[in-house]
Amino acid sequence: MSAAVSTTGGAQSGAGFRQGGTGRGPSLELVDAPDHLRVDVAEVARAAVELLRATRRLHGVEVALELPEDAVPARVSSRRMQQVMLLLLAHAADAGNGQGVRLTVDEPDDFGDVGPRFQVVAPGASLSEREAQAVFLSPMLVGPLHRRLARARELVESVGGTLDVARGSGSGITVTVELPAPGLASW
């Protein structure tokens, strides 16, 4: 079962940040704190939206979150996961022409064979064929608007995941990130 949350950049709602938080909810950690290799993808998504909203980076763009109620475990670097989420949400907000962003997080399968995945949909965004190819070659080949997308791709691949970009003629851009399968290890 999943819960849908809608937020607008600049509006306040939900839990705030706690430095070094211990409970469930967004938290900021010190940069020199050790990196965790187990993360809750849904929690990272909530924290990224909250941070971008608090810093007014969303410029009033509405972000619709579709998150499962249970934790979505992933065996990846928490810092890299946060960077990927922030890059993709900032890219979608900038490229979407104010039409909103939808972020959907899907749980891994029960057997640990398929890893968690998430999608960032920017209905108003466009990406040419040349830019789409450049995203998969190098961030330096991409224009400033889509450079965040190329950097996110590099970070996702560095943790063993995949990033796919689907372009629709009228549906904008859908970025799908698949993270490595967690295996049968307990969460």
PDB file of C-alpha atoms in Angstrom:
ATOM      1  CA  MET A   1       0.000   0.000   0.000  1.00  0.00           C
ATOM      2  CA  SER A   2       1.313   3.451  -0.754  1.00  0.00           C
ATOM      3  CA  ALA A   3       0.593   6.916   0.449  1.00  0.00           C
ATOM      4  CA  ALA A   4       0.480   9.937  -1.842  1.00  0.00           C
ATOM      5  CA  VAL A   5       1.658  13.304  -0.615  1.00  0.00           C
ATOM      6  CA  SER A   6       1.555  16.549  -2.544  1.00  0.00           C
ATOM      7  CA  THR A   7       3.769  19.476  -1.703  1.00  0.00           C
ATOM      8  CA  THR A   8       4.328  22.855  -3.262  1.00  0.00           C
ATOM      9  CA  GLY A   9       7.746  24.489  -3.160  1.00  0.00           C
ATOM     10  CA  GLY A  10       7.657  27.170  -0.497  1.00  0.00           C
ATOM     11  CA  ALA A  11       4.711  25.697   1.437  1.00  0.00           C
ATOM     12  CA  GLN A  12       5.433  24.169   4.832  1.00  0.00           C
ATOM     13  CA  SER A  13       4.090  20.750   5.782  1.00  0.00           C
ATOM     14  CA  GLY A  14       5.217  17.508   7.364  1.00  0.00           C
ATOM     15  CA  ALA A  15       8.137  16.850   9.651  1.00  0.00           C
ATOM     16  CA  GLY A  16      11.120  19.147   9.906  1.00  0.00           C
ATOM     17  CA  PHE A  17      14.797  18.330   9.867  1.00  0.00           C
ATOM     18  CA  ARG A  18      16.638  17.171  12.940  1.00  0.00           C
ATOM     19  CA  GLN A  19      20.381  17.163  12.983  1.00  0.00           C
ATOM     20  CA  GLY A  20      21.507  13.611  13.654  1.00  0.00           C
ATOM     21  CA  GLY A  21      17.873  12.496  14.035  1.00  0.00           C
ATOM     22  CA  THR A  22      17.216   9.074  15.461  1.00  0.00           C
ATOM     23  CA  GLY A  23      13.524   8.578  14.727  1.00  0.00           C
ATOM     24  CA  ARG A  24      11.774   8.073  11.466  1.00  0.00           C
ATOM     25  CA  GLY A  25      11.728  11.361   9.615  1.00  0.00           C
ATOM     26  CA  PRO A  26      14.078  13.582   7.643  1.00  0.00           C
ATOM     27  CA  SER A  27      17.389  14.338   9.253  1.00  0.00           C
ATOM     28  CA  LEU A  28      20.569  16.117   8.347  1.00  0.00           C
ATOM     29  CA  GLU A  29      23.859  14.498   9.197  1.00  0.00           C
ATOM     30  CA  LEU A  30      27.268  16.024   9.589  1.00  0.00           C
ATOM     31  CA  VAL A  31      29.430  15.748   6.496  1.00  0.00           C
ATOM     32  CA  ASP A  32      32.216  14.001   8.412  1.00  0.00           C
ATOM     33  CA  ALA A  33      29.837  11.397   9.877  1.00  0.00           C
ATOM     34  CA  PRO A  34      30.320   7.849   8.538  1.00  0.00           C
ATOM     35  CA  ASP A  35      28.382   6.961   5.416  1.00  0.00           C
ATOM     36  CA  HIS A  36      25.657   4.318   5.768  1.00  0.00           C
ATOM     37  CA  LEU A  37      25.289   1.575   3.186  1.00  0.00           C
ATOM     38  CA  ARG A  38      21.664   0.815   4.029  1.00  0.00           C
ATOM     39  CA  VAL A  39      19.091   3.433   3.238  1.00  0.00           C
ATOM     40  CA  ASP A  40      15.347   3.776   3.119  1.00  0.00           C
ATOM     41  CA  VAL A  41      14.696   5.152  -0.381  1.00  0.00           C
ATOM     42  CA  ALA A  42      11.269   6.504   0.616  1.00  0.00           C
ATOM     43  CA  GLU A  43      12.799   8.421   3.524  1.00  0.00           C
ATOM     44  CA  VAL A  44      15.524   9.839   1.278  1.00  0.00           C
ATOM     45  CA  ALA A  45      12.802  11.010  -1.134  1.00  0.00           C
ATOM     46  CA  ARG A  46      10.884  12.771   1.664  1.00  0.00           C
ATOM     47  CA  ALA A  47      14.056  14.413   2.971  1.00  0.00           C
ATOM     48  CA  ALA A  48      15.123  15.577  -0.504  1.00  0.00           C
ATOM     49  CA  VAL A  49      11.770  17.235  -1.189  1.00  0.00           C
ATOM     50  CA  GLU A  50      11.803  18.843   2.252  1.00  0.00           C
ATOM     51  CA  LEU A  51      15.342  20.169   1.775  1.00  0.00           C
ATOM     52  CA  LEU A  52      14.621  21.559  -1.695  1.00  0.00           C
ATOM     53  CA  ARG A  53      11.446  23.149  -0.385  1.00  0.00           C
ATOM     54  CA  ALA A  54      13.216  24.666   2.648  1.00  0.00           C
ATOM     55  CA  THR A  55      15.914  26.171   0.431  1.00  0.00           C
ATOM     56  CA  ARG A  56      13.243  27.449  -2.007  1.00  0.00           C
ATOM     57  CA  ARG A  57      14.945  25.493  -4.796  1.00  0.00           C
ATOM     58  CA  LEU A  58      11.631  24.220  -6.171  1.00  0.00           C
ATOM     59  CA  HIS A  59      10.487  27.745  -7.164  1.00  0.00           C
ATOM     60  CA  GLY A  60       6.841  26.992  -6.331  1.00  0.00           C
ATOM     61  CA  VAL A  61       6.746  23.766  -8.368  1.00  0.00           C
ATOM     62  CA  GLU A  62       4.362  21.183  -6.940  1.00  0.00           C
ATOM     63  CA  VAL A  63       5.934  17.810  -6.104  1.00  0.00           C
ATOM     64  CA  ALA A  64       3.615  14.810  -5.829  1.00  0.00           C
ATOM     65  CA  LEU A  65       5.124  11.943  -3.824  1.00  0.00           C
ATOM     66  CA  GLU A  66       3.855   8.383  -4.186  1.00  0.00           C
ATOM     67  CA  LEU A  67       5.620   6.433  -1.453  1.00  0.00           C
ATOM     68  CA  PRO A  68       4.952   3.038   0.117  1.00  0.00           C
ATOM     69  CA  GLU A  69       4.093   3.030   3.812  1.00  0.00           C
ATOM     70  CA  ASP A  70       6.801   0.473   4.592  1.00  0.00           C
ATOM     71  CA  ALA A  71      10.536   1.098   4.400  1.00  0.00           C
ATOM     72  CA  VAL A  72      12.138   0.615   0.973  1.00  0.00           C
ATOM     73  CA  PRO A  73      15.576  -0.843   1.743  1.00  0.00           C
ATOM     74  CA  ALA A  74      18.531  -0.355  -0.569  1.00  0.00           C
ATOM     75  CA  ARG A  75      22.175  -1.332  -0.102  1.00  0.00           C
ATOM     76  CA  VAL A  76      23.771   1.827  -1.460  1.00  0.00           C
ATOM     77  CA  SER A  77      25.672   4.788  -0.080  1.00  0.00           C
ATOM     78  CA  SER A  78      23.281   7.108   1.740  1.00  0.00           C
ATOM     79  CA  ARG A  79      25.193  10.186   0.567  1.00  0.00           C
ATOM     80  CA  ARG A  80      25.134   9.136  -3.066  1.00  0.00           C
ATOM     81  CA  MET A  81      21.437   8.286  -2.819  1.00  0.00           C
ATOM     82  CA  GLN A  82      20.725  11.751  -1.384  1.00  0.00           C
ATOM     83  CA  GLN A  83      22.773  13.397  -4.132  1.00  0.00           C
ATOM     84  CA  VAL A  84      20.959  11.469  -6.851  1.00  0.00           C
ATOM     85  CA  MET A  85      17.549  12.341  -5.442  1.00  0.00           C
ATOM     86  CA  LEU A  86      18.434  16.043  -5.091  1.00  0.00           C
ATOM     87  CA  LEU A  87      19.903  16.223  -8.605  1.00  0.00           C
ATOM     88  CA  LEU A  88      16.914  14.539 -10.235  1.00  0.00           C
ATOM     89  CA  LEU A  89      14.319  16.619  -8.378  1.00  0.00           C
ATOM     90  CA  ALA A  90      16.170  19.879  -9.096  1.00  0.00           C
ATOM     91  CA  HIS A  91      16.489  18.908 -12.765  1.00  0.00           C
ATOM     92  CA  ALA A  92      12.785  18.075 -13.014  1.00  0.00           C
ATOM     93  CA  ALA A  93      11.797  21.345 -11.314  1.00  0.00           C
ATOM     94  CA  ASP A  94      14.003  23.376 -13.677  1.00  0.00           C
ATOM     95  CA  ALA A  95      13.158  21.503 -16.889  1.00  0.00           C
ATOM     96  CA  GLY A  96       9.442  21.039 -16.189  1.00  0.00           C
ATOM     97  CA  ASN A  97       8.378  24.617 -16.965  1.00  0.00           C
ATOM     98  CA  GLY A  98       6.414  24.864 -13.715  1.00  0.00           C
ATOM     99  CA  GLN A  99       4.092  21.961 -14.580  1.00  0.00           C
ATOM    100  CA  GLY A 100       4.883  19.959 -11.461  1.00  0.00           C
ATOM    101  CA  VAL A 101       6.912  16.859 -10.696  1.00  0.00           C
ATOM    102  CA  ARG A 102       5.828  13.365  -9.656  1.00  0.00           C
ATOM    103  CA  LEU A 103       8.148  11.094  -7.677  1.00  0.00           C
ATOM    104  CA  THR A 104       7.153   7.447  -7.278  1.00  0.00           C
ATOM    105  CA  VAL A 105       9.103   4.920  -5.182  1.00  0.00           C
ATOM    106  CA  ASP A 106       8.562   1.175  -5.686  1.00  0.00           C
ATOM    107  CA  GLU A 107       9.614  -1.505  -3.185  1.00  0.00           C
ATOM    108  CA  PRO A 108      11.972  -4.388  -4.037  1.00  0.00           C
ATOM    109  CA  ASP A 109      10.427  -7.800  -4.476  1.00  0.00           C
ATOM    110  CA  ASP A 110      10.055 -10.087  -1.450  1.00  0.00           C
ATOM    111  CA  PHE A 111      12.789 -12.457  -2.619  1.00  0.00           C
ATOM    112  CA  GLY A 112      15.502  -9.819  -3.052  1.00  0.00           C
ATOM    113  CA  ASP A 113      15.935 -10.503  -6.779  1.00  0.00           C
ATOM    114  CA  VAL A 114      14.659  -7.117  -7.983  1.00  0.00           C
ATOM    115  CA  GLY A 115      15.916  -3.983  -6.338  1.00  0.00           C
ATOM    116  CA  PRO A 116      13.955  -0.884  -5.429  1.00  0.00           C
ATOM    117  CA  ARG A 117      13.273   1.680  -8.106  1.00  0.00           C
ATOM    118  CA  PHE A 118      11.939   5.177  -8.339  1.00  0.00           C
ATOM    119  CA  GLN A 119      10.663   7.417 -11.097  1.00  0.00           C
ATOM    120  CA  VAL A 120      10.821  11.177 -11.462  1.00  0.00           C
ATOM    121  CA  VAL A 121       8.295  12.459 -13.993  1.00  0.00           C
ATOM    122  CA  ALA A 122       8.483  16.018 -15.340  1.00  0.00           C
ATOM    123  CA  PRO A 123       5.486  16.456 -17.670  1.00  0.00           C
ATOM    124  CA  GLY A 124       6.581  19.827 -19.068  1.00  0.00           C
ATOM    125  CA  ALA A 125      10.216  18.899 -19.755  1.00  0.00           C
ATOM    126  CA  SER A 126      11.740  18.191 -23.131  1.00  0.00           C
ATOM    127  CA  LEU A 127      14.986  16.529 -24.141  1.00  0.00           C
ATOM    128  CA  SER A 128      16.302  16.329 -27.706  1.00  0.00           C
ATOM    129  CA  GLU A 129      17.744  13.113 -29.118  1.00  0.00           C
ATOM    130  CA  ARG A 130      21.250  14.633 -29.098  1.00  0.00           C
ATOM    131  CA  GLU A 131      20.914  15.698 -25.439  1.00  0.00           C
ATOM    132  CA  ALA A 132      19.569  12.277 -24.479  1.00  0.00           C
ATOM    133  CA  GLN A 133      22.635  10.613 -26.023  1.00  0.00           C
ATOM    134  CA  ALA A 134      24.972  13.112 -24.350  1.00  0.00           C
ATOM    135  CA  VAL A 135      23.434  12.373 -20.921  1.00  0.00           C
ATOM    136  CA  PHE A 136      24.770   8.827 -21.238  1.00  0.00           C
ATOM    137  CA  LEU A 137      28.224   9.899 -22.429  1.00  0.00           C
ATOM    138  CA  SER A 138      29.434  12.709 -20.171  1.00  0.00           C
ATOM    139  CA  PRO A 139      28.033  15.623 -18.138  1.00  0.00           C
ATOM    140  CA  MET A 140      30.439  17.911 -19.997  1.00  0.00           C
ATOM    141  CA  LEU A 141      28.686  17.233 -23.313  1.00  0.00           C
ATOM    142  CA  VAL A 142      25.279  18.249 -22.001  1.00  0.00           C
ATOM    143  CA  GLY A 143      23.958  21.785 -21.791  1.00  0.00           C
ATOM    144  CA  PRO A 144      23.504  23.431 -18.382  1.00  0.00           C
ATOM    145  CA  LEU A 145      19.807  22.501 -18.123  1.00  0.00           C
ATOM    146  CA  HIS A 146      20.367  18.736 -18.331  1.00  0.00           C
ATOM    147  CA  ARG A 147      23.811  18.513 -16.676  1.00  0.00           C
ATOM    148  CA  ARG A 148      22.215  17.463 -13.339  1.00  0.00           C
ATOM    149  CA  LEU A 149      20.600  14.518 -15.121  1.00  0.00           C
ATOM    150  CA  ALA A 150      23.973  13.379 -16.503  1.00  0.00           C
ATOM    151  CA  ARG A 151      25.646  13.723 -13.091  1.00  0.00           C
ATOM    152  CA  ALA A 152      22.838  11.718 -11.467  1.00  0.00           C
ATOM    153  CA  ARG A 153      23.398   8.982 -14.055  1.00  0.00           C
ATOM    154  CA  GLU A 154      27.095   8.796 -13.123  1.00  0.00           C
ATOM    155  CA  LEU A 155      26.278   8.542  -9.407  1.00  0.00           C
ATOM    156  CA  VAL A 156      23.627   5.849  -9.952  1.00  0.00           C
ATOM    157  CA  GLU A 157      26.036   3.778 -12.030  1.00  0.00           C
ATOM    158  CA  SER A 158      28.750   4.190  -9.384  1.00  0.00           C
ATOM    159  CA  VAL A 159      26.558   2.338  -6.848  1.00  0.00           C
ATOM    160  CA  GLY A 160      25.641  -0.431  -9.313  1.00  0.00           C
ATOM    161  CA  GLY A 161      22.251   0.900 -10.394  1.00  0.00           C
ATOM    162  CA  THR A 162      20.841   1.983 -13.736  1.00  0.00           C
ATOM    163  CA  LEU A 163      19.233   5.213 -14.897  1.00  0.00           C
ATOM    164  CA  ASP A 164      16.911   5.292 -17.901  1.00  0.00           C
ATOM    165  CA  VAL A 165      15.380   8.355 -19.559  1.00  0.00           C
ATOM    166  CA  ALA A 166      12.117   8.009 -21.476  1.00  0.00           C
ATOM    167  CA  ARG A 167      11.053  10.907 -23.641  1.00  0.00           C
ATOM    168  CA  GLY A 168       7.452  11.338 -24.670  1.00  0.00           C
ATOM    169  CA  SER A 169       6.218  13.697 -27.357  1.00  0.00           C
ATOM    170  CA  GLY A 170       3.642  15.277 -25.081  1.00  0.00           C
ATOM    171  CA  SER A 171       4.310  13.517 -21.787  1.00  0.00           C
ATOM    172  CA  GLY A 172       7.652  15.126 -20.925  1.00  0.00           C
ATOM    173  CA  ILE A 173      10.531  13.179 -19.409  1.00  0.00           C
ATOM    174  CA  THR A 174      10.382  10.120 -17.161  1.00  0.00           C
ATOM    175  CA  VAL A 175      13.609   9.198 -15.374  1.00  0.00           C
ATOM    176  CA  THR A 176      13.654   5.689 -13.908  1.00  0.00           C
ATOM    177  CA  VAL A 177      16.361   4.657 -11.444  1.00  0.00           C
ATOM    178  CA  GLU A 178      16.774   0.986 -10.572  1.00  0.00           C
ATOM    179  CA  LEU A 179      18.988   0.248  -7.597  1.00  0.00           C
ATOM    180  CA  PRO A 180      20.832  -3.033  -6.990  1.00  0.00           C
ATOM    181  CA  ALA A 181      18.767  -5.853  -5.513  1.00  0.00           C
ATOM    182  CA  PRO A 182      19.217  -6.071  -1.715  1.00  0.00           C
ATOM    183  CA  GLY A 183      19.341  -9.880  -1.669  1.00  0.00           C
ATOM    184  CA  LEU A 184      17.883 -11.902   1.169  1.00  0.00           C
ATOM    185  CA  ALA A 185      19.718  -9.992   3.910  1.00  0.00           C
ATOM    186  CA  SER A 186      17.414  -8.784   6.627  1.00  0.00           C
ATOM    187  CA  TRP A 187      16.551  -5.103   6.792  1.00  0.00           C
TER     188      TRP A 187
END
